PDB file of C-alpha atoms and ligand atoms in Angstrom:
ATOM      1  CA  MET A   1     -54.573  56.705 -74.468  1.00 98.00           C
ATOM      2  CA  LYS A   2     -54.842  58.910 -77.518  1.00 98.00           C
ATOM      3  CA  ILE A   3     -53.631  62.502 -77.309  1.00 98.00           C
ATOM      4  CA  ASP A   4     -54.141  65.141 -80.002  1.00 98.00           C
ATOM      5  CA  ILE A   5     -52.252  68.448 -79.606  1.00 98.00           C
ATOM      6  CA  LEU A   6     -53.154  71.596 -81.539  1.00 98.00           C
ATOM      7  CA  THR A   7     -50.046  73.733 -81.819  1.00 98.00           C
ATOM      8  CA  LEU A   8     -48.257  76.107 -84.118  1.00 98.00           C
ATOM      9  CA  PHE A   9     -44.923  74.511 -83.056  1.00 98.00           C
ATOM     10  CA  PRO A  10     -45.137  70.724 -83.243  1.00 98.00           C
ATOM     11  CA  GLU A  11     -41.320  70.518 -83.229  1.00 98.00           C
ATOM     12  CA  MET A  12     -41.267  71.841 -79.651  1.00 98.00           C
ATOM     13  CA  PHE A  13     -42.661  68.487 -78.464  1.00 98.00           C
ATOM     14  CA  ALA A  14     -39.472  66.524 -79.293  1.00 98.00           C
ATOM     15  CA  PRO A  15     -38.774  65.868 -75.539  1.00 97.00           C
ATOM     16  CA  LEU A  16     -41.875  63.631 -75.426  1.00 98.00           C
ATOM     17  CA  GLU A  17     -40.068  61.206 -77.746  1.00 97.00           C
ATOM     18  CA  HIS A  18     -37.732  60.282 -74.858  1.00 97.00           C
ATOM     19  CA  SER A  19     -37.779  58.632 -71.451  1.00 96.00           C
ATOM     20  CA  ILE A  20     -40.984  57.204 -70.005  1.00 95.00           C
ATOM     21  CA  VAL A  21     -43.413  58.956 -72.415  1.00 97.00           C
ATOM     22  CA  GLY A  22     -41.313  57.939 -75.428  1.00 97.00           C
ATOM     23  CA  LYS A  23     -41.284  54.311 -74.190  1.00 96.00           C
ATOM     24  CA  ALA A  24     -45.050  54.355 -73.643  1.00 96.00           C
ATOM     25  CA  LYS A  25     -45.432  55.353 -77.329  1.00 97.00           C
ATOM     26  CA  GLU A  26     -43.083  52.549 -78.370  1.00 96.00           C
ATOM     27  CA  LYS A  27     -45.051  50.040 -76.339  1.00 95.00           C
ATOM     28  CA  GLY A  28     -48.285  51.158 -78.010  1.00 96.00           C
ATOM     29  CA  LEU A  29     -49.745  52.445 -74.753  1.00 96.00           C
ATOM     30  CA  LEU A  30     -49.887  55.970 -76.068  1.00 98.00           C
ATOM     31  CA  ASP A  31     -50.634  57.631 -79.411  1.00 98.00           C
ATOM     32  CA  ILE A  32     -49.752  61.341 -79.752  1.00 98.00           C
ATOM     33  CA  ASN A  33     -50.743  63.312 -82.844  1.00 98.00           C
ATOM     34  CA  TYR A  34     -49.760  66.906 -83.517  1.00 98.00           C
ATOM     35  CA  HIS A  35     -51.986  69.215 -85.558  1.00 98.00           C
ATOM     36  CA  ASN A  36     -50.479  72.450 -86.807  1.00 98.00           C
ATOM     37  CA  PHE A  37     -53.672  74.530 -87.050  1.00 97.00           C
ATOM     38  CA  ARG A  38     -51.917  76.958 -89.428  1.00 97.00           C
ATOM     39  CA  GLU A  39     -52.509  74.336 -92.101  1.00 95.00           C
ATOM     40  CA  HIS A  40     -56.253  74.716 -91.500  1.00 94.00           C
ATOM     41  CA  ALA A  41     -56.321  78.442 -91.569  1.00 95.00           C
ATOM     42  CA  GLU A  42     -58.305  80.138 -94.345  1.00 93.00           C
ATOM     43  CA  LYS A  43     -57.220  83.661 -95.310  1.00 77.00           C
ATOM     44  CA  ALA A  44     -53.593  82.992 -96.380  1.00 85.00           C
ATOM     45  CA  ARG A  45     -52.786  80.866 -93.362  1.00 85.00           C
ATOM     46  CA  HIS A  46     -53.472  83.613 -90.912  1.00 94.00           C
ATOM     47  CA  VAL A  47     -54.110  82.172 -87.519  1.00 97.00           C
ATOM     48  CA  ASP A  48     -54.265  85.457 -85.627  1.00 96.00           C
ATOM     49  CA  ASP A  49     -55.912  88.837 -85.852  1.00 96.00           C
ATOM     50  CA  GLU A  50     -56.282  92.133 -83.948  1.00 96.00           C
ATOM     51  CA  PRO A  51     -58.716  92.271 -81.011  1.00 96.00           C
ATOM     52  CA  TYR A  52     -62.063  93.960 -81.571  1.00 97.00           C
ATOM     53  CA  GLY A  53     -62.265  97.094 -79.432  1.00 96.00           C
ATOM     54  CA  GLY A  54     -58.522  97.633 -79.809  1.00 96.00           C
ATOM     55  CA  GLY A  55     -55.720  96.699 -77.488  1.00 94.00           C
ATOM     56  CA  GLN A  56     -52.225  95.210 -77.641  1.00 91.00           C
ATOM     57  CA  GLY A  57     -51.201  92.069 -79.413  1.00 94.00           C
ATOM     58  CA  MET A  58     -52.955  89.559 -81.628  1.00 96.00           C
ATOM     59  CA  LEU A  59     -55.499  86.866 -80.819  1.00 97.00           C
ATOM     60  CA  LEU A  60     -55.885  83.363 -82.205  1.00 97.00           C
ATOM     61  CA  ARG A  61     -58.805  83.230 -84.579  1.00 97.00           C
ATOM     62  CA  ALA A  62     -61.630  80.763 -83.937  1.00 98.00           C
ATOM     63  CA  GLN A  63     -61.802  79.318 -87.497  1.00 97.00           C
ATOM     64  CA  PRO A  64     -58.497  77.400 -87.671  1.00 97.00           C
ATOM     65  CA  ILE A  65     -59.065  75.863 -84.210  1.00 98.00           C
ATOM     66  CA  PHE A  66     -62.658  74.852 -84.935  1.00 98.00           C
ATOM     67  CA  ASP A  67     -61.748  73.292 -88.296  1.00 97.00           C
ATOM     68  CA  THR A  68     -58.800  71.439 -86.821  1.00 98.00           C
ATOM     69  CA  ILE A  69     -60.806  70.010 -83.924  1.00 98.00           C
ATOM     70  CA  GLU A  70     -63.637  68.984 -86.255  1.00 97.00           C
ATOM     71  CA  GLN A  71     -61.329  66.740 -88.285  1.00 97.00           C
ATOM     72  CA  ILE A  72     -59.875  64.887 -85.260  1.00 98.00           C
ATOM     73  CA  ASP A  73     -61.216  61.402 -84.895  1.00 96.00           C
ATOM     74  CA  ALA A  74     -62.243  61.240 -81.234  1.00 96.00           C
ATOM     75  CA  LYS A  75     -65.429  59.952 -79.602  1.00 96.00           C
ATOM     76  CA  ASN A  76     -65.650  61.615 -76.227  1.00 96.00           C
ATOM     77  CA  PRO A  77     -62.466  63.565 -75.612  1.00 98.00           C
ATOM     78  CA  ARG A  78     -61.516  65.911 -72.771  1.00 98.00           C
ATOM     79  CA  VAL A  79     -60.675  69.105 -74.680  1.00 98.00           C
ATOM     80  CA  ILE A  80     -58.157  71.106 -72.712  1.00 98.00           C
ATOM     81  CA  LEU A  81     -57.396  74.734 -73.345  1.00 98.00           C
ATOM     82  CA  LEU A  82     -54.071  75.887 -71.935  1.00 98.00           C
ATOM     83  CA  ASP A  83     -54.778  79.214 -70.300  1.00 98.00           C
ATOM     84  CA  PRO A  84     -53.198  81.035 -67.360  1.00 98.00           C
ATOM     85  CA  ALA A  85     -56.738  81.868 -66.175  1.00 97.00           C
ATOM     86  CA  GLY A  86     -57.699  78.160 -65.966  1.00 97.00           C
ATOM     87  CA  ARG A  87     -57.831  75.783 -62.975  1.00 98.00           C
ATOM     88  CA  THR A  88     -54.293  75.169 -61.717  1.00 98.00           C
ATOM     89  CA  PHE A  89     -52.885  71.794 -62.723  1.00 98.00           C
ATOM     90  CA  ASP A  90     -51.883  69.449 -59.878  1.00 97.00           C
ATOM     91  CA  GLN A  91     -51.416  65.767 -59.129  1.00 96.00           C
ATOM     92  CA  SER A  92     -55.075  65.076 -58.560  1.00 95.00           C
ATOM     93  CA  TYR A  93     -55.842  66.702 -61.954  1.00 97.00           C
ATOM     94  CA  ALA A  94     -53.169  64.442 -63.572  1.00 98.00           C
ATOM     95  CA  GLU A  95     -54.832  61.467 -61.938  1.00 96.00           C
ATOM     96  CA  GLU A  96     -58.182  62.519 -63.320  1.00 97.00           C
ATOM     97  CA  LEU A  97     -56.785  62.920 -66.813  1.00 98.00           C
ATOM     98  CA  ALA A  98     -54.996  59.562 -66.629  1.00 97.00           C
ATOM     99  CA  GLN A  99     -58.427  57.839 -66.455  1.00 97.00           C
ATOM    100  CA  GLU A 100     -59.423  59.300 -69.896  1.00 98.00           C
ATOM    101  CA  GLU A 101     -59.003  57.547 -73.249  1.00 98.00           C
ATOM    102  CA  GLU A 102     -58.831  60.646 -75.378  1.00 98.00           C
ATOM    103  CA  LEU A 103     -57.301  64.026 -74.627  1.00 98.00           C
ATOM    104  CA  ILE A 104     -57.033  67.106 -76.853  1.00 98.00           C
ATOM    105  CA  PHE A 105     -54.755  69.967 -75.849  1.00 98.00           C
ATOM    106  CA  ILE A 106     -55.063  73.414 -77.480  1.00 98.00           C
ATOM    107  CA  CYS A 107     -51.882  75.478 -77.182  1.00 98.00           C
ATOM    108  CA  GLY A 108     -52.376  79.139 -77.411  1.00 97.00           C
ATOM    109  CA  HIS A 109     -49.894  81.800 -78.495  1.00 95.00           C
ATOM    110  CA  TYR A 110     -49.804  85.551 -78.894  1.00 93.00           C
ATOM    111  CA  GLU A 111     -52.019  87.500 -76.511  1.00 94.00           C
ATOM    112  CA  GLY A 112     -54.608  84.770 -76.192  1.00 93.00           C
ATOM    113  CA  TYR A 113     -57.772  83.435 -77.809  1.00 96.00           C
ATOM    114  CA  ASP A 114     -60.970  84.567 -79.404  1.00 97.00           C
ATOM    115  CA  GLU A 115     -63.376  83.806 -76.539  1.00 97.00           C
ATOM    116  CA  ARG A 116     -65.583  81.661 -78.858  1.00 98.00           C
ATOM    117  CA  ILE A 117     -62.892  78.968 -78.929  1.00 98.00           C
ATOM    118  CA  LYS A 118     -63.884  78.235 -75.319  1.00 97.00           C
ATOM    119  CA  THR A 119     -67.185  76.795 -76.489  1.00 98.00           C
ATOM    120  CA  LEU A 120     -65.192  73.804 -77.793  1.00 98.00           C
ATOM    121  CA  VAL A 121     -63.459  72.950 -74.580  1.00 98.00           C
ATOM    122  CA  THR A 122     -64.236  70.879 -71.497  1.00 98.00           C
ATOM    123  CA  ASP A 123     -61.360  72.200 -69.319  1.00 98.00           C
ATOM    124  CA  GLU A 124     -59.331  75.390 -69.069  1.00 98.00           C
ATOM    125  CA  ILE A 125     -56.044  74.517 -67.298  1.00 98.00           C
ATOM    126  CA  SER A 126     -53.169  76.667 -66.140  1.00 98.00           C
ATOM    127  CA  LEU A 127     -49.700  75.370 -65.232  1.00 98.00           C
ATOM    128  CA  GLY A 128     -49.317  78.037 -62.537  1.00 98.00           C
ATOM    129  CA  ASP A 129     -49.512  81.681 -61.759  1.00 98.00           C
ATOM    130  CA  PHE A 130     -47.144  82.936 -64.405  1.00 98.00           C
ATOM    131  CA  VAL A 131     -47.394  83.716 -68.153  1.00 98.00           C
ATOM    132  CA  LEU A 132     -45.595  81.541 -70.712  1.00 98.00           C
ATOM    133  CA  THR A 133     -45.078  82.613 -74.314  1.00 97.00           C
ATOM    134  CA  GLY A 134     -47.234  79.707 -75.480  1.00 98.00           C
ATOM    135  CA  GLY A 135     -49.074  76.649 -74.277  1.00 98.00           C
ATOM    136  CA  GLU A 136     -46.539  74.075 -75.536  1.00 98.00           C
ATOM    137  CA  LEU A 137     -44.374  73.792 -72.386  1.00 98.00           C
ATOM    138  CA  ALA A 138     -47.503  73.620 -70.258  1.00 98.00           C
ATOM    139  CA  ALA A 139     -49.045  70.872 -72.406  1.00 98.00           C
ATOM    140  CA  MET A 140     -45.785  68.897 -72.383  1.00 98.00           C
ATOM    141  CA  THR A 141     -45.644  69.034 -68.576  1.00 98.00           C
ATOM    142  CA  MET A 142     -49.247  67.954 -68.252  1.00 98.00           C
ATOM    143  CA  VAL A 143     -48.779  65.099 -70.724  1.00 98.00           C
ATOM    144  CA  ASP A 144     -45.739  63.902 -68.844  1.00 98.00           C
ATOM    145  CA  ALA A 145     -47.401  64.053 -65.415  1.00 98.00           C
ATOM    146  CA  THR A 146     -50.506  62.238 -66.781  1.00 98.00           C
ATOM    147  CA  VAL A 147     -48.907  59.529 -68.909  1.00 98.00           C
ATOM    148  CA  ARG A 148     -46.709  58.228 -66.040  1.00 96.00           C
ATOM    149  CA  LEU A 149     -49.930  57.477 -64.115  1.00 96.00           C
ATOM    150  CA  ILE A 150     -51.380  55.230 -66.810  1.00 94.00           C
ATOM    151  CA  PRO A 151     -51.225  51.654 -65.483  1.00 90.00           C
ATOM    152  CA  GLU A 152     -48.448  49.710 -67.177  1.00 90.00           C
ATOM    153  CA  VAL A 153     -46.497  52.805 -68.228  1.00 93.00           C
ATOM    154  CA  ILE A 154     -44.097  52.856 -65.252  1.00 88.00           C
ATOM    155  CA  GLY A 155     -44.378  49.121 -64.635  1.00 76.00           C
ATOM    156  CA  LYS A 156     -45.526  48.567 -61.143  1.00 64.00           C
ATOM    157  CA  GLU A 157     -48.467  50.714 -60.061  1.00 56.00           C
ATOM    158  CA  VAL A 158     -46.790  51.109 -56.614  1.00 57.00           C
ATOM    159  CA  SER A 159     -44.014  53.172 -58.184  1.00 68.00           C
ATOM    160  CA  HIS A 160     -46.064  56.376 -57.968  1.00 77.00           C
ATOM    161  CA  ARG A 161     -48.309  55.507 -55.002  1.00 72.00           C
ATOM    162  CA  ASP A 162     -45.724  57.052 -52.587  1.00 76.00           C
ATOM    163  CA  ASP A 163     -44.874  59.993 -54.826  1.00 85.00           C
ATOM    164  CA  SER A 164     -45.242  63.484 -53.384  1.00 84.00           C
ATOM    165  CA  PHE A 165     -48.877  64.598 -53.587  1.00 88.00           C
ATOM    166  CA  SER A 166     -50.278  61.191 -54.586  1.00 85.00           C
ATOM    167  CA  SER A 167     -51.066  60.353 -50.963  1.00 87.00           C
ATOM    168  CA  GLY A 168     -51.718  63.980 -50.081  1.00 93.00           C
ATOM    169  CA  LEU A 169     -48.282  64.243 -48.378  1.00 96.00           C
ATOM    170  CA  LEU A 170     -44.786  65.001 -49.565  1.00 96.00           C
ATOM    171  CA  GLU A 171     -42.525  61.959 -50.122  1.00 93.00           C
ATOM    172  CA  TYR A 172     -40.239  60.863 -47.267  1.00 95.00           C
ATOM    173  CA  PRO A 173     -36.414  61.117 -47.583  1.00 96.00           C
ATOM    174  CA  GLN A 174     -34.771  58.261 -49.521  1.00 96.00           C
ATOM    175  CA  TYR A 175     -31.210  56.833 -49.637  1.00 97.00           C
ATOM    176  CA  THR A 176     -29.226  54.446 -51.788  1.00 97.00           C
ATOM    177  CA  ARG A 177     -25.725  52.869 -51.639  1.00 97.00           C
ATOM    178  CA  PRO A 178     -23.241  53.498 -50.150  1.00 98.00           C
ATOM    179  CA  TYR A 179     -24.295  53.398 -46.443  1.00 98.00           C
ATOM    180  CA  ASP A 180     -21.569  55.884 -45.567  1.00 98.00           C
ATOM    181  CA  PHE A 181     -21.056  58.732 -48.072  1.00 98.00           C
ATOM    182  CA  ARG A 182     -18.451  61.242 -46.847  1.00 98.00           C
ATOM    183  CA  GLY A 183     -19.464  60.622 -43.247  1.00 98.00           C
ATOM    184  CA  MET A 184     -23.149  61.029 -43.942  1.00 98.00           C
ATOM    185  CA  LEU A 185     -24.846  57.838 -42.777  1.00 98.00           C
ATOM    186  CA  VAL A 186     -28.158  56.249 -43.774  1.00 98.00           C
ATOM    187  CA  PRO A 187     -30.641  56.256 -40.874  1.00 98.00           C
ATOM    188  CA  ASP A 188     -30.366  53.034 -38.886  1.00 98.00           C
ATOM    189  CA  VAL A 189     -34.030  52.152 -39.247  1.00 98.00           C
ATOM    190  CA  LEU A 190     -33.652  51.789 -43.015  1.00 98.00           C
ATOM    191  CA  MET A 191     -30.757  49.288 -42.515  1.00 98.00           C
ATOM    192  CA  SER A 192     -32.719  47.244 -39.939  1.00 98.00           C
ATOM    193  CA  GLY A 193     -34.759  45.142 -42.385  1.00 97.00           C
ATOM    194  CA  HIS A 194     -37.736  45.661 -39.991  1.00 98.00           C
ATOM    195  CA  HIS A 195     -40.520  46.444 -42.451  1.00 98.00           C
ATOM    196  CA  GLU A 196     -43.071  47.724 -39.931  1.00 98.00           C
ATOM    197  CA  ASN A 197     -40.531  50.150 -38.371  1.00 98.00           C
ATOM    198  CA  ILE A 198     -39.459  51.325 -41.799  1.00 98.00           C
ATOM    199  CA  ARG A 199     -43.119  51.980 -42.763  1.00 97.00           C
ATOM    200  CA  LYS A 200     -43.731  53.995 -39.558  1.00 98.00           C
ATOM    201  CA  TRP A 201     -40.484  55.959 -40.017  1.00 98.00           C
ATOM    202  CA  ARG A 202     -41.430  56.880 -43.593  1.00 97.00           C
ATOM    203  CA  LEU A 203     -44.902  57.922 -42.603  1.00 97.00           C
ATOM    204  CA  GLU A 204     -43.587  60.157 -39.782  1.00 98.00           C
ATOM    205  CA  GLU A 205     -40.934  61.707 -42.078  1.00 98.00           C
ATOM    206  CA  SER A 206     -43.571  62.349 -44.765  1.00 97.00           C
ATOM    207  CA  LEU A 207     -45.752  64.122 -42.222  1.00 97.00           C
ATOM    208  CA  ARG A 208     -42.797  66.031 -40.799  1.00 98.00           C
ATOM    209  CA  LYS A 209     -41.641  67.224 -44.253  1.00 97.00           C
ATOM    210  CA  THR A 210     -45.169  68.206 -45.336  1.00 97.00           C
ATOM    211  CA  TYR A 211     -45.705  70.124 -42.005  1.00 98.00           C
ATOM    212  CA  LYS A 212     -42.418  71.962 -42.473  1.00 97.00           C
ATOM    213  CA  ARG A 213     -42.632  72.729 -46.197  1.00 98.00           C
ATOM    214  CA  ARG A 214     -46.242  72.584 -47.240  1.00 97.00           C
ATOM    215  CA  PRO A 215     -48.513  72.973 -44.174  1.00 97.00           C
ATOM    216  CA  ASP A 216     -51.287  74.083 -46.613  1.00 97.00           C
ATOM    217  CA  LEU A 217     -51.516  70.422 -47.802  1.00 96.00           C
ATOM    218  CA  LEU A 218     -52.471  69.330 -44.315  1.00 97.00           C
ATOM    219  CA  GLU A 219     -55.404  71.752 -43.939  1.00 96.00           C
ATOM    220  CA  HIS A 220     -57.810  69.340 -45.753  1.00 94.00           C
ATOM    221  CA  TYR A 221     -55.881  66.133 -45.194  1.00 96.00           C
ATOM    222  CA  ASN A 222     -57.816  63.152 -43.813  1.00 96.00           C
ATOM    223  CA  PHE A 223     -55.559  61.858 -41.021  1.00 97.00           C
ATOM    224  CA  THR A 224     -55.765  58.200 -40.011  1.00 97.00           C
ATOM    225  CA  GLU A 225     -55.656  57.556 -36.264  1.00 98.00           C
ATOM    226  CA  GLU A 226     -51.987  56.622 -36.538  1.00 98.00           C
ATOM    227  CA  GLU A 227     -51.176  59.736 -38.542  1.00 97.00           C
ATOM    228  CA  ALA A 228     -53.032  62.002 -36.130  1.00 97.00           C
ATOM    229  CA  LEU A 229     -50.943  60.697 -33.243  1.00 98.00           C
ATOM    230  CA  LEU A 230     -47.669  61.093 -35.135  1.00 98.00           C
ATOM    231  CA  PHE A 231     -48.672  64.554 -36.236  1.00 97.00           C
ATOM    232  CA  GLU A 232     -49.399  65.651 -32.632  1.00 97.00           C
ATOM    233  CA  LYS A 233     -45.889  64.401 -31.692  1.00 97.00           C
ATOM    234  CA  ILE A 234     -44.362  66.342 -34.613  1.00 97.00           C
ATOM    235  CA  LYS A 235     -46.148  69.518 -33.660  1.00 96.00           C
ATOM    236  CA  GLU A 236     -45.019  69.213 -30.019  1.00 96.00           C
ATOM    237  CA  GLU A 237     -41.433  68.614 -31.104  1.00 95.00           C
ATOM    238  CA  SER A 238     -41.501  71.722 -33.232  1.00 93.00           C
ATOM    239  CA  LEU A 239     -42.520  73.839 -30.228  1.00 93.00           C
ATOM    240  CA  ASN A 240     -39.473  72.681 -28.206  1.00 86.00           C
TER     241      ASN A 240
HETATM  242  C1  SAM B 301     -48.595  85.074 -73.737  1.00 55.14           C
HETATM  243  S1  SAM B 301     -49.799  83.930 -73.243  1.00 55.14           S
HETATM  244  C2  SAM B 301     -51.245  84.866 -73.222  1.00 55.14           C
HETATM  245  C3  SAM B 301     -51.554  85.469 -71.876  1.00 55.14           C
HETATM  246  C4  SAM B 301     -52.842  86.200 -71.839  1.00 55.14           C
HETATM  247  N1  SAM B 301     -52.673  87.522 -72.419  1.00 55.14           N
HETATM  248  C5  SAM B 301     -53.281  86.423 -70.384  1.00 55.14           C
HETATM  249  O1  SAM B 301     -52.907  87.429 -69.777  1.00 55.14           O
HETATM  250  O2  SAM B 301     -53.890  85.522 -69.806  1.00 55.14           O
HETATM  251  C6  SAM B 301     -50.031  82.941 -74.698  1.00 55.14           C
HETATM  252  C7  SAM B 301     -50.521  81.533 -74.421  1.00 55.14           C
HETATM  253  O3  SAM B 301     -49.574  80.810 -73.649  1.00 55.14           O
HETATM  254  C8  SAM B 301     -50.246  79.826 -72.907  1.00 55.14           C
HETATM  255  N2  SAM B 301     -49.940  80.014 -71.490  1.00 55.14           N
HETATM  256  C9  SAM B 301     -49.303  81.085 -70.956  1.00 55.14           C
HETATM  257  N3  SAM B 301     -49.146  80.929 -69.649  1.00 55.14           N
HETATM  258  C10 SAM B 301     -49.766  79.777 -69.316  1.00 55.14           C
HETATM  259  C11 SAM B 301     -49.916  79.088 -68.081  1.00 55.14           C
HETATM  260  N4  SAM B 301     -49.495  79.547 -66.922  1.00 55.14           N
HETATM  261  N5  SAM B 301     -50.549  77.874 -68.117  1.00 55.14           N
HETATM  262  C12 SAM B 301     -50.986  77.354 -69.278  1.00 55.14           C
HETATM  263  N6  SAM B 301     -50.844  77.988 -70.511  1.00 55.14           N
HETATM  264  C13 SAM B 301     -50.219  79.160 -70.485  1.00 55.14           C
HETATM  265  C14 SAM B 301     -51.759  79.943 -73.198  1.00 55.14           C
HETATM  266  O4  SAM B 301     -52.108  79.055 -74.183  1.00 55.14           O
HETATM  267  C15 SAM B 301     -51.828  81.416 -73.677  1.00 55.14           C
HETATM  268  O5  SAM B 301     -52.940  81.626 -74.497  1.00 55.14           O
END
């Protein structure tokens, strides 16, 4: 995958040199290029200007963004504008982006953008219902969540199949050694070596956790017959 990031602060992306994203770069699975669009600004490197009609703050000018995008070598990229008014990023969005070969992220700053910049983009994405000072932290989060879904990046594809949200449910509780930690024991079923019972327990715990913490996720969830039965049991239990 090739990722091009338009930003006034390329140095903010240092965290992407580490951990799984850094390793993906080392393995040649990922190529990330940073473009400081100040270098493409005409008018004494001015990237921002006052809004027409008055108002507070400065807006990013269209010219530096247009000129920077036009010199990026990409055939059919998804061009993503980071914007709190965009569609909210989530796991299914990350899965969608992981299928792409070329992504371009445009990180805003100041009070926002000249609206004409939006004619360049395919997606406007928000990290959530809050306002950051710039798009860099949002872009980094999205790159991280997307890159780990590229086959070969994590190793086995199964590593993220059970992740929270991938299946539509939250992940079940997990334990590692020791069996007894300060009197807190690992559930017996996980020690039994009985794969089918372990699978069922995990499914039930996933459903239980999702019902307790994120019932909204279950509103459009497609239950299998087995899940529907377990879910009825969980709901009944919660009434008692
Ligand atoms: C201070 S914000 C501008 C907010 C803008 N005045 C508004 O009310 O929508 C500057 C930039 O940070 C980025 N940004 C802020 N919050 C964001 C969020 N929740 N998701 C994605 N990007 C965000 C965007 O690139 C935005 O243009």
